[in-house]
Short mmCIF file of C-alpha atoms in Angstrom, two decimals:
data_model
loop_
_atom_site.label_atom_id
_atom_site.label_comp_id
_atom_site.label_asym_id
_atom_site.label_seq_id
_atom_site.Cartn_x
_atom_site.Cartn_y
_atom_site.Cartn_z
CA MET A 1 162.62 124.30 33.37
CA ALA A 2 164.03 126.10 30.12
CA ASP A 3 162.30 124.23 27.18
CA GLY A 4 165.54 124.29 25.01
CA LEU A 5 167.35 122.08 27.53
CA LEU A 6 164.66 119.47 27.96
CA ASN A 7 166.05 117.15 25.16
CA LYS A 8 169.49 117.13 27.06
CA ALA A 9 167.99 115.81 30.26
CA SER A 10 168.16 112.08 31.00
CA ILE A 11 165.64 112.14 33.95
CA ILE A 12 162.97 114.91 34.44
CA LEU A 13 160.52 114.84 37.28
CA THR A 14 157.66 117.36 37.25
CA PRO A 15 154.04 117.33 38.78
CA THR A 16 152.35 115.10 36.12
CA GLY A 17 151.30 111.47 36.55
CA TYR A 18 151.18 109.01 39.43
CA LYS A 19 149.67 105.85 40.77
CA ALA A 20 149.70 104.21 44.15
CA GLY A 21 153.30 103.48 44.96
CA THR A 22 154.71 105.38 41.85
CA LEU A 23 155.64 108.99 40.90
CA TYR A 24 156.15 109.07 37.13
CA ASN A 25 159.13 110.92 35.44
CA VAL A 26 158.59 112.85 32.22
CA ALA A 27 161.88 111.58 30.97
CA PRO A 28 163.04 109.14 29.77
CA VAL A 29 160.19 108.66 27.19
CA VAL A 30 161.30 105.08 26.28
CA GLU A 31 161.52 101.99 28.53
CA PRO A 32 162.83 101.40 31.03
CA TYR A 33 161.28 104.65 32.49
CA GLU A 34 163.01 104.32 36.06
CA ASP A 35 160.20 106.07 37.83
CA PHE A 36 160.25 107.09 41.68
CA ASP A 37 159.03 104.54 44.26
CA PHE A 38 156.51 106.51 46.36
CA ALA A 39 155.54 105.61 49.93
CA ARG A 40 153.27 107.18 52.44
CA ALA A 41 151.44 104.76 54.84
CA SER A 42 148.02 106.90 54.85
CA VAL A 43 145.95 109.11 52.89
CA ALA A 44 146.62 112.87 52.83
CA SER A 45 145.18 116.16 51.81
CA ARG A 46 146.00 118.51 48.93
CA VAL A 47 144.64 121.65 47.56
CA ASN A 48 143.46 120.75 43.84
CA SER A 49 143.76 122.86 40.66
CA SER A 50 140.34 124.45 41.55
CA GLY A 51 141.62 125.60 44.83
CA LEU A 52 139.51 123.09 46.83
CA VAL A 53 141.05 120.88 49.85
CA GLU A 54 140.55 117.33 48.95
CA MET A 55 141.90 113.87 50.24
CA VAL A 56 144.19 111.94 48.12
CA GLY A 57 143.54 108.17 48.31
CA ARG A 58 140.09 108.45 49.91
CA THR A 59 137.05 107.45 48.11
CA LEU A 60 133.40 106.71 48.88
CA GLY A 61 131.99 103.22 48.41
CA SER A 62 128.51 102.67 46.83
CA GLU A 63 125.37 103.80 48.52
CA LEU A 64 124.32 101.56 51.31
CA VAL A 65 120.85 102.91 52.05
CA THR A 66 118.01 101.59 49.85
CA CYS A 67 115.37 104.10 48.81
CA GLY A 68 117.30 106.95 50.79
CA ASP A 69 115.14 109.65 48.75
CA PHE A 70 111.86 107.81 49.51
CA SER A 71 111.06 107.80 45.74
CA CYS A 72 110.50 103.97 45.42
CA ALA A 73 106.94 102.79 45.06
CA ASP A 74 106.55 101.79 48.65
CA PRO A 75 109.30 102.99 51.15
CA ASN A 76 107.81 100.60 53.65
CA ASP A 77 109.43 97.78 51.73
CA SER A 78 112.98 99.42 52.51
CA TRP A 79 112.37 100.94 55.85
CA ASP A 80 111.24 99.66 59.18
CA LEU A 81 109.25 101.77 61.48
CA TYR A 82 109.35 102.48 65.30
CA GLU A 83 106.10 103.92 66.51
CA THR A 84 104.94 104.31 70.15
CA GLY A 85 101.59 105.48 71.39
CA SER A 86 99.85 107.35 68.67
CA SER A 87 102.94 108.65 67.09
CA THR A 88 103.42 107.57 63.42
CA VAL A 89 105.88 107.50 60.48
CA THR A 90 104.34 108.08 57.09
CA PHE A 91 105.89 108.40 53.51
CA THR A 92 105.06 110.67 50.63
CA ASP A 93 108.01 112.10 48.82
CA VAL A 94 109.66 112.34 52.18
CA ALA A 95 109.66 110.62 55.37
CA SER A 96 107.43 112.11 58.01
CA ILE A 97 108.10 111.25 61.74
CA ASN A 98 104.90 112.45 63.52
CA ILE A 99 105.37 112.91 67.32
CA ASP A 100 102.14 112.78 69.15
CA GLY A 101 102.54 113.78 72.80
CA SER A 102 105.70 114.83 74.90
CA ASN A 103 106.33 111.22 76.08
CA SER A 104 105.88 109.32 72.92
CA ASN A 105 108.38 108.66 70.16
CA ALA A 106 108.64 107.47 66.58
CA GLY A 107 111.42 106.83 64.14
CA LEU A 108 112.63 104.78 61.12
CA TYR A 109 115.39 102.48 60.62
CA GLN A 110 117.26 100.28 57.96
CA GLN A 111 118.89 96.98 58.91
CA ASN A 112 122.39 95.77 58.34
CA ILE A 113 124.00 99.07 57.22
CA PHE A 114 127.15 99.13 59.38
CA GLU A 115 130.04 96.70 59.80
CA ASN A 116 132.39 96.48 62.59
CA SER A 117 135.65 98.76 62.41
CA LYS A 118 134.62 100.28 59.03
CA THR A 119 134.26 104.14 58.54
CA TYR A 120 131.22 105.68 57.18
CA LYS A 121 130.02 108.98 55.84
CA ILE A 122 126.43 109.70 56.66
CA VAL A 123 124.57 112.62 55.04
CA LEU A 124 120.95 113.50 55.90
CA ILE A 125 118.65 116.36 54.66
CA MET A 126 116.07 117.10 57.22
CA LYS A 127 113.85 119.76 58.88
CA ALA A 128 111.01 119.93 61.33
CA THR A 129 107.86 121.96 61.72
CA ALA A 130 109.37 123.62 64.69
CA ILE A 131 112.86 123.92 66.33
CA PHE A 132 113.39 120.38 67.35
CA ASP A 133 116.17 117.81 68.17
CA ALA A 134 116.58 114.58 66.32
CA GLU A 135 119.13 111.69 67.05
CA ILE A 136 120.89 109.44 64.56
CA LEU A 137 121.82 105.99 66.08
CA GLU A 138 123.63 102.65 65.31
CA THR A 139 121.31 100.18 66.98
CA GLU A 140 120.98 96.35 67.27
CA GLY A 141 117.43 96.31 68.93
CA ALA A 142 116.38 98.67 71.70
CA ALA A 143 118.99 97.45 74.11
CA THR A 144 122.19 98.33 72.28
CA ARG A 145 122.68 101.63 70.67
CA THR A 146 125.53 104.00 69.83
CA THR A 147 124.73 107.79 69.10
CA ILE A 148 126.18 108.85 65.75
CA GLY A 149 124.98 112.57 66.22
CA ASP A 150 122.38 114.72 67.42
CA VAL A 151 120.87 117.34 65.20
CA SER A 152 119.04 120.63 65.89
CA LEU A 153 116.22 120.89 63.28
CA THR A 154 114.74 124.17 61.99
CA THR A 155 111.86 124.81 59.76
CA SER A 156 114.27 124.82 56.72
CA TYR A 157 115.90 121.73 55.12
CA GLN A 158 119.44 121.48 56.26
CA GLU A 159 122.06 118.99 55.29
CA PHE A 160 123.76 117.15 58.10
CA THR A 161 127.07 115.13 57.80
CA PHE A 162 128.37 112.67 60.13
CA TYR A 163 131.51 110.42 60.18
CA PHE A 164 131.29 107.18 62.18
CA ILE A 165 133.08 103.99 62.83
CA GLY A 166 130.88 100.98 63.03
CA THR A 167 130.80 98.99 66.17
CA GLY A 168 129.01 96.02 64.81
CA ASN A 169 126.58 94.67 62.30
CA TYR A 170 124.03 97.29 63.21
CA ASP A 171 121.11 99.26 61.84
CA LEU A 172 120.91 103.04 61.13
CA PHE A 173 118.04 104.58 63.25
CA ILE A 174 116.68 107.92 62.96
CA HIS A 175 114.18 109.45 65.43
CA ARG A 176 113.29 112.07 68.04
CA LYS A 177 115.95 112.55 70.61
CA PHE A 178 115.24 110.31 73.65
CA GLY A 179 114.28 112.22 76.82
CA GLN A 180 113.31 115.55 74.99
CA THR A 181 110.12 116.89 76.50
CA ALA A 182 109.67 119.65 73.83
CA GLY A 183 108.29 119.00 70.49
CA GLN A 184 104.91 117.84 71.31
CA ASN A 185 102.77 117.43 68.18
CA GLN A 186 105.49 118.17 65.76
CA GLN A 187 107.00 116.44 62.75
CA ILE A 188 110.49 115.52 61.63
CA LEU A 189 110.74 115.64 57.78
CA ILE A 190 113.45 113.69 56.05
CA SER A 191 114.04 114.10 52.29
CA ASN A 192 117.24 112.18 51.88
CA VAL A 193 119.57 109.75 53.66
CA SER A 194 122.87 108.44 52.44
CA VAL A 195 125.47 106.18 53.95
CA LYS A 196 128.68 105.36 52.05
CA GLU A 197 131.83 103.50 53.42
CA ILE A 198 135.07 105.60 53.45
CA ILE A 199 137.72 103.67 51.50
CA ASP A 200 141.34 104.75 51.98
CA THR A 201 144.16 103.87 49.59
CA ASN A 202 147.71 104.45 50.91
CA ASN A 203 150.85 105.48 48.87
CA ILE A 204 149.26 107.79 46.45
CA PRO A 205 151.46 110.83 45.63
CA ARG A 206 150.03 114.42 45.86
CA ILE A 207 150.22 117.10 43.50
CA SER A 208 149.05 120.25 45.22
CA TYR A 209 148.38 123.79 44.36
CA ASP A 210 148.35 127.21 46.02
CA SER A 211 144.87 128.27 47.25
CA ASN A 212 144.08 130.02 43.77
CA GLY A 213 145.00 126.88 41.86
CA ASP A 214 148.49 128.02 40.74
CA ASN A 215 151.90 126.63 41.24
CA GLY A 216 151.49 122.88 40.91
CA HIS A 217 154.02 121.05 42.87
CA ILE A 218 154.68 117.59 44.33
CA LEU A 219 153.94 117.76 48.06
CA LEU A 220 156.31 115.77 50.39
CA GLU A 221 155.71 116.21 54.13
CA PRO A 222 156.78 114.38 57.41
CA THR A 223 154.74 112.56 59.69
CA SER A 224 152.34 114.67 61.71
CA THR A 225 149.32 114.14 63.90
CA ASN A 226 146.28 116.60 64.29
CA ILE A 227 145.74 116.53 67.94
CA ILE A 228 142.26 118.14 67.90
CA PRO A 229 139.43 115.60 67.30
CA TYR A 230 136.61 116.52 65.09
CA SER A 231 138.44 118.99 63.01
CA ASN A 232 135.15 120.22 61.27
CA GLU A 233 132.45 119.77 63.97
CA ILE A 234 133.62 122.60 66.03
CA SER A 235 130.93 122.12 68.75
CA LEU A 236 132.56 118.69 69.39
CA SER A 237 136.28 119.35 68.94
CA THR A 238 136.45 122.34 71.31
CA GLY A 239 136.83 122.11 75.01
CA SER A 240 134.92 124.39 77.44
CA THR A 241 133.35 127.77 76.50
CA VAL A 242 135.52 130.53 77.99
CA SER A 243 133.55 133.51 78.58
CA GLY A 244 133.59 136.80 80.77
CA THR A 245 130.66 138.72 82.03
CA GLY A 246 127.83 139.07 79.57
CA SER A 247 129.51 136.86 76.94
CA SER A 248 128.05 133.88 75.05
CA THR A 249 129.24 131.58 72.20
CA ALA A 250 127.22 129.62 69.85
CA VAL A 251 128.33 127.04 67.30
CA THR A 252 126.51 125.56 64.48
CA ASP A 253 128.12 122.73 62.63
CA ASN A 254 127.63 121.92 58.96
CA TYR A 255 126.46 125.57 58.33
CA ALA A 256 128.19 126.66 55.19
CA ILE A 257 130.34 125.63 52.30
CA SER A 258 133.85 125.01 53.26
CA PRO A 259 137.08 125.05 51.33
CA ASP A 260 136.57 121.44 50.44
CA GLY A 261 133.37 122.45 48.53
CA THR A 262 130.90 120.67 50.71
CA GLN A 263 128.58 121.97 53.49
CA ASN A 264 130.71 121.11 56.49
CA ALA A 265 132.06 124.54 57.64
CA ALA A 266 130.93 125.52 61.27
CA ARG A 267 129.63 128.94 62.23
CA LEU A 268 130.99 130.51 65.32
CA VAL A 269 129.10 133.40 66.82
CA ALA A 270 130.77 135.02 69.96
CA THR A 271 129.32 138.07 71.75
CA SER A 272 130.84 139.79 74.74
CA ALA A 273 130.31 142.64 77.18
CA THR A 274 132.61 145.65 76.61
CA GLY A 275 135.69 146.26 78.73
CA THR A 276 139.18 144.94 79.15
CA GLY A 277 139.19 141.24 79.96
CA LYS A 278 135.76 140.43 78.86
CA TYR A 279 135.75 137.87 76.11
CA ALA A 280 133.88 135.07 74.36
CA LEU A 281 135.87 132.29 72.82
CA ARG A 282 135.85 128.69 71.73
CA ASP A 283 138.82 126.78 73.11
CA PHE A 284 140.83 123.55 72.93
CA ILE A 285 143.07 122.63 75.73
CA LEU A 286 145.90 119.94 75.40
CA SER A 287 147.38 118.58 78.62
CA THR A 288 151.24 118.48 78.48
CA SER A 289 153.89 117.44 80.93
CA SER A 290 156.86 119.33 79.49
CA VAL A 291 157.52 122.38 77.15
CA LYS A 292 156.89 121.52 73.52
CA SER A 293 156.54 123.19 70.29
CA TYR A 294 153.07 123.38 68.59
CA THR A 295 151.56 125.09 65.59
CA GLN A 296 147.93 125.64 65.30
CA SER A 297 146.07 126.37 61.92
CA THR A 298 142.58 126.78 60.79
CA TYR A 299 140.52 128.18 57.96
CA LEU A 300 138.39 131.13 58.72
CA LYS A 301 136.02 133.34 56.80
CA SER A 302 133.71 136.15 57.73
CA ASN A 303 130.10 135.26 57.75
CA THR A 304 128.84 138.92 57.49
CA GLY A 305 130.44 140.00 54.18
CA SER A 306 132.77 142.51 56.06
CA ASP A 307 136.23 142.28 57.48
CA GLN A 308 136.28 141.20 61.15
CA LYS A 309 138.91 141.34 63.74
CA VAL A 310 139.05 138.05 65.68
CA SER A 311 141.43 136.83 68.41
CA TYR A 312 143.22 133.71 67.70
CA TYR A 313 146.04 132.63 69.90
CA GLY A 314 147.80 129.77 71.85
CA ARG A 315 149.83 129.47 75.06
CA ASP A 316 153.08 131.32 75.09
CA THR A 317 152.97 132.34 71.45
CA GLY A 318 153.19 135.98 72.48
CA VAL A 319 150.49 136.89 70.12
CA ARG A 320 147.24 137.87 71.82
CA GLY A 321 146.11 140.42 69.35
CA PHE A 322 143.79 140.32 66.36
CA ILE A 323 143.67 138.76 62.98
CA THR A 324 141.54 140.10 60.13
CA VAL A 325 139.11 137.50 58.83
CA THR A 326 137.79 138.54 55.46
CA SER A 327 134.91 137.49 53.16
CA GLU A 328 137.26 134.93 51.37
CA TRP A 329 138.58 131.76 53.11
CA GLN A 330 142.12 132.12 54.43
CA ARG A 331 144.21 129.53 56.53
CA PHE A 332 145.66 131.13 59.63
CA GLU A 333 148.84 129.62 61.35
CA LEU A 334 150.46 130.34 64.55
CA SER A 335 153.38 128.59 66.17
CA GLY A 336 154.19 128.62 70.00
CA ASN A 337 155.11 126.55 72.99
CA SER A 338 153.29 124.73 75.66
CA ASN A 339 154.22 125.12 79.44
CA THR A 340 154.60 122.03 81.57
CA THR A 341 150.82 121.93 82.20
CA ASN A 342 149.01 122.57 78.93
CA TYR A 343 148.72 124.13 75.56
CA TYR A 344 145.53 126.04 74.53
CA VAL A 345 143.95 127.29 71.44
CA TYR A 346 141.61 130.18 71.50
CA LEU A 347 139.32 131.41 68.75
CA GLY A 348 136.60 134.08 69.17
CA ALA A 349 136.14 137.75 70.36
CA ARG A 350 138.29 139.21 72.88
CA PRO A 351 137.70 143.06 73.19
CA GLU A 352 140.97 144.07 74.88
CA ASP A 353 140.36 147.74 74.06
CA GLY A 354 136.65 147.70 74.64
CA THR A 355 135.96 147.35 70.95
CA ASP A 356 135.05 144.57 68.64
CA THR A 357 132.85 142.83 71.18
CA SER A 358 131.43 140.18 68.84
CA CYS A 359 132.22 137.92 65.87
CA ASP A 360 130.27 135.87 63.40
CA ILE A 361 132.80 133.74 61.41
CA LEU A 362 132.95 130.34 59.62
CA VAL A 363 135.46 127.93 60.56
CA TYR A 364 136.86 124.84 58.95
CA GLY A 365 139.82 122.39 59.53
CA TYR A 366 140.80 123.07 63.18
CA GLN A 367 144.28 121.66 63.54
CA LEU A 368 146.98 121.42 66.16
CA GLU A 369 150.34 119.76 65.48
CA GLN A 370 153.54 119.15 67.51
CA LEU A 371 155.65 120.79 64.95
CA GLY A 372 157.38 124.07 64.32
CA TYR A 373 155.22 124.82 61.20
CA ALA A 374 151.80 123.86 59.82
CA THR A 375 151.37 120.97 57.40
CA SER A 376 148.44 120.16 55.06
CA LEU A 377 145.06 119.62 56.70
CA ILE A 378 144.64 116.26 58.41
CA PRO A 379 140.99 115.83 58.90
CA THR A 380 139.87 114.09 62.35
CA LEU A 381 136.40 112.84 61.54
CA THR A 382 135.42 110.32 64.33
CA GLY A 383 136.50 111.91 67.51
CA SER A 384 140.15 110.65 67.65
CA THR A 385 143.51 112.15 66.57
CA GLU A 386 144.68 111.45 63.03
CA THR A 387 148.11 110.82 61.68
CA ARG A 388 149.60 111.41 58.17
CA ALA A 389 152.60 109.19 57.55
CA THR A 390 155.98 110.44 56.14
CA GLU A 391 156.34 110.69 52.41
CA THR A 392 159.41 109.35 50.49
CA ALA A 393 160.16 109.28 46.66
CA THR A 394 163.21 107.15 46.19
CA GLY A 395 164.70 104.65 43.61
CA ALA A 396 164.52 106.56 40.24
CA GLY A 397 167.23 106.42 37.53
CA SER A 398 169.79 103.88 36.71
CA ALA A 399 173.58 103.63 35.79
CA ASP A 400 172.49 104.25 32.12
CA LEU A 401 170.83 107.47 32.85
CA ILE A 402 173.22 108.90 35.56
CA ASN A 403 176.81 109.77 34.50
CA SER A 404 179.27 109.57 37.37
CA THR A 405 182.10 111.47 35.52
CA GLU A 406 180.07 114.61 34.56
CA GLY A 407 176.58 115.88 34.73
CA VAL A 408 174.08 118.20 36.36
CA LEU A 409 171.67 117.64 39.22
CA TYR A 410 168.95 120.29 38.96
CA ALA A 411 165.97 121.05 41.31
CA GLU A 412 163.16 123.81 41.82
CA ILE A 413 162.17 123.48 45.28
CA ALA A 414 160.78 125.15 48.44
CA ALA A 415 161.27 123.97 51.94
CA PHE A 416 158.99 124.34 55.06
CA GLU A 417 161.33 125.50 57.63
CA VAL A 418 164.53 127.26 57.83
CA GLN A 419 166.87 124.42 59.04
CA PRO A 420 165.32 121.15 57.48
CA ASP A 421 167.02 117.91 56.77
CA PHE A 422 166.36 118.31 53.07
CA PHE A 423 168.25 116.21 50.69
CA ILE A 424 168.14 115.38 46.85
CA SER A 425 170.89 112.83 45.94
CA MET A 426 172.30 110.59 43.24
CA ASN A 427 174.17 107.77 44.89
CA ASP A 428 175.31 104.04 44.40
CA GLY A 429 173.05 102.78 47.18
CA THR A 430 175.82 103.66 49.77
CA ASN A 431 177.26 106.74 51.50
CA ASN A 432 180.54 106.28 49.48
CA ASN A 433 179.54 107.72 46.19
CA ARG A 434 177.13 110.67 46.07
CA VAL A 435 176.12 114.09 44.35
CA ILE A 436 174.01 115.99 46.75
CA ILE A 437 172.01 119.20 47.01
CA LYS A 438 170.92 119.86 50.64
CA PHE A 439 169.73 122.60 52.85
CA SER A 440 172.04 122.57 55.68
CA ASP A 441 170.85 121.40 59.03
CA GLY A 442 172.01 123.77 61.85
CA VAL A 443 173.01 126.65 59.60
CA ASP A 444 170.40 129.13 58.85
CA ASN A 445 169.60 129.50 55.22
CA GLN A 446 172.65 127.56 53.95
CA LEU A 447 172.60 125.69 50.91
CA THR A 448 175.20 123.01 50.29
CA ALA A 449 176.13 121.04 47.24
CA PHE A 450 178.79 118.45 47.07
CA THR A 451 180.28 115.35 45.51
CA ILE A 452 181.74 112.41 47.54
CA ASN A 453 184.10 109.73 46.45
CA SER A 454 184.52 107.23 49.38
CA THR A 455 185.50 109.51 52.43
CA ASN A 456 186.71 112.52 50.35
CA ALA A 457 184.17 115.44 49.46
CA SER A 458 184.08 118.55 47.40
CA SER A 459 181.67 121.05 48.40
CA ILE A 460 180.20 124.51 47.73
CA THR A 461 178.00 126.46 50.20
CA HIS A 462 175.76 129.44 49.48
CA THR A 463 173.25 131.44 51.58
CA ILE A 464 169.81 131.63 50.25
CA SER A 465 167.54 134.51 51.16
CA ASN A 466 164.35 132.39 51.70
CA PHE A 467 164.16 128.64 51.88
CA LYS A 468 160.36 128.72 51.83
CA GLN A 469 160.14 130.36 48.39
CA TYR A 470 160.91 128.28 45.32
CA ASN A 471 164.61 128.35 44.37
CA LYS A 472 166.07 126.91 41.11
CA ILE A 473 169.25 125.16 41.91
CA ALA A 474 171.82 123.45 39.54
CA LEU A 475 175.08 121.62 40.56
CA SER A 476 177.40 120.96 37.42
CA TYR A 477 180.30 118.66 37.90
CA ASN A 478 183.17 117.12 35.74
CA SER A 479 186.74 116.23 36.26
CA SER A 480 187.72 119.89 36.41
CA TYR A 481 185.36 121.75 38.65
CA LEU A 482 181.95 122.02 40.45
CA LYS A 483 179.71 124.77 39.64
CA LEU A 484 176.54 125.92 41.60
CA PHE A 485 173.99 128.03 39.97
CA VAL A 486 170.95 129.45 41.99
CA ASN A 487 168.09 131.53 40.52
CA GLY A 488 170.18 132.55 37.46
CA GLN A 489 173.32 133.43 39.00
CA GLU A 490 176.61 131.42 39.41
CA VAL A 491 177.12 131.47 43.31
CA GLY A 492 180.04 129.16 43.61
CA THR A 493 182.90 127.15 41.95
CA SER A 494 185.53 124.68 43.23
CA VAL A 495 189.04 125.87 42.71
CA ALA A 496 190.45 122.35 42.51
CA SER A 497 189.69 119.03 40.90
CA PRO A 498 186.73 117.71 42.63
CA ASN A 499 186.40 114.28 44.24
CA LEU A 500 184.00 112.53 41.75
CA PRO A 501 181.81 109.61 42.57
CA VAL A 502 181.69 106.32 40.90
CA GLY A 503 178.94 103.81 40.08
CA LEU A 504 176.04 106.34 40.37
CA ASN A 505 172.70 104.42 39.74
CA VAL A 506 169.81 105.90 41.70
CA LEU A 507 168.13 109.15 42.21
CA ASN A 508 166.46 109.81 45.61
CA LEU A 509 164.53 112.92 46.99
CA SER A 510 166.47 112.03 50.22
CA ASN A 511 169.91 111.05 51.38
CA LEU A 512 169.72 107.33 50.53
CA LEU A 513 166.77 105.89 52.31
CA THR A 514 167.19 107.81 55.60
CA ASP A 515 164.73 110.27 57.10
CA LYS A 516 166.79 113.15 55.83
CA ASN A 517 164.38 113.49 52.73
CA VAL A 518 162.70 116.33 51.06
CA LYS A 519 160.19 118.18 53.41
CA GLY A 520 158.66 120.73 51.01
CA LYS A 521 157.47 121.39 47.51
CA VAL A 522 158.99 120.17 44.39
CA LYS A 523 158.28 121.84 40.92
CA SER A 524 160.91 119.95 39.14
CA VAL A 525 164.13 117.69 39.56
CA ALA A 526 166.25 116.75 36.56
CA VAL A 527 169.45 114.98 35.82
CA PHE A 528 171.70 115.72 32.98
CA ASP A 529 174.36 113.12 31.88
CA GLU A 530 176.73 115.87 30.64
CA ALA A 531 177.99 118.93 32.22
CA LEU A 532 176.30 122.12 30.93
CA SER A 533 177.72 125.44 29.77
CA ASP A 534 177.58 128.59 31.91
CA ALA A 535 174.97 129.90 29.52
CA GLU A 536 172.89 126.72 29.76
CA LEU A 537 173.05 126.81 33.67
CA ASN A 538 172.06 130.38 33.62
CA ASN A 539 169.25 129.68 31.36
CA LEU A 540 168.22 126.53 33.29
CA THR A 541 167.88 128.42 36.78
CA GLY A 542 167.00 131.89 35.48
#
């Protein structure tokens, strides 16, 4: 917003401060501040100013494992041991699970770690003296156990991350995988074990950024569900491995640093025989009973340091060609329709022309939504779908800050789709008196601004070239005219005295409290309690 006009605005919203349930305005600067009431009955992700994906409202509780790095004076005081035959568990600066014989087992556990229905993040740093499988369990004695995860250990330390919902007041148990015949006379070495509860706080607004950390904005999205379980553990989230003659696919979870800054990106290696129709892919198949619109999205990065052509497509999208995956993380999006049987997502190498017979890429944030566009990442951590709730920002302002007889409603905004129900309004709490800026539903690229007094309305319409880019919009009104300025140009003026509202006392990023709310990005919203000159409106929106 033009700096010289700041002092004239009675209400200013920009991406600055917030707390659970409140989105703070920059102006007014004295009480009562009349901030926005914010609601979203879930946590949600954003891209922070460092360009990293993070969850807003999600924190980790205190460490639940005692002596997780085995540095205490006697780890035996904290850990219980499970040993059969001559197999043993010993401690130095690490825990060493020594397997003696193919039919024996050993492990260690710590009691009373998990509670029923709580969600946990489990991180282990482990290796073995040979390629070897280990199992992490939630246990209550030998009779009751739930597998948290299996890991394939190598001779180098690796970090393994699991997310788990507790099924009871149970223990954490780490041991050689039951039933494994390989690994005779081997060791599992554990240097660190961490378990923390995931604590979610709802109704916290999001200030999000572009992937490079630019263009801070308030992010407001509709409800949506990520249908793919295990969005990061690709070996679990995918369906069958689809392959042609001579092809193979290998997935390694928690292989590399992902866009959220932690080691939870998966590696996908797919190879195929040459020739049309031969392919090697990981896929996810969703059963459907009718034709529905879906959008799939995922972050991809080359693991070779060079650009790679990778096949990424879904049913009836009409796109079965290649995308170029580079050495930088990018989020790829694709929209399409199911048929009456299923919708599938394919990712891998498909050499339609007899070339590009393999791929080695990193994958993060597998997502499929029943929407016509992609929304922010909705992580699915524990094997079920996950839903982000609708966001609303309402209830700002007062009769002292909003002038019904003259004023300006201003916004710098970008929408997600061409024909959204996208409203910013000042009103009196009813449909009778309103000043509105909206992107028209049912008319491509049409912006409508209007005032309403009871059942009479005065309006201006304008065609915007691109809703999805940021547009600066200002509607000025007084007893003589309405004027609409967009991106530094006057685009419409009413020719007759407008129908002005009375009793305006609230500013909403919606049409009253309906579902016709902002679905997009908000850089700024402002209210002026006086009509501005043409030069000021040009400066404000230019």
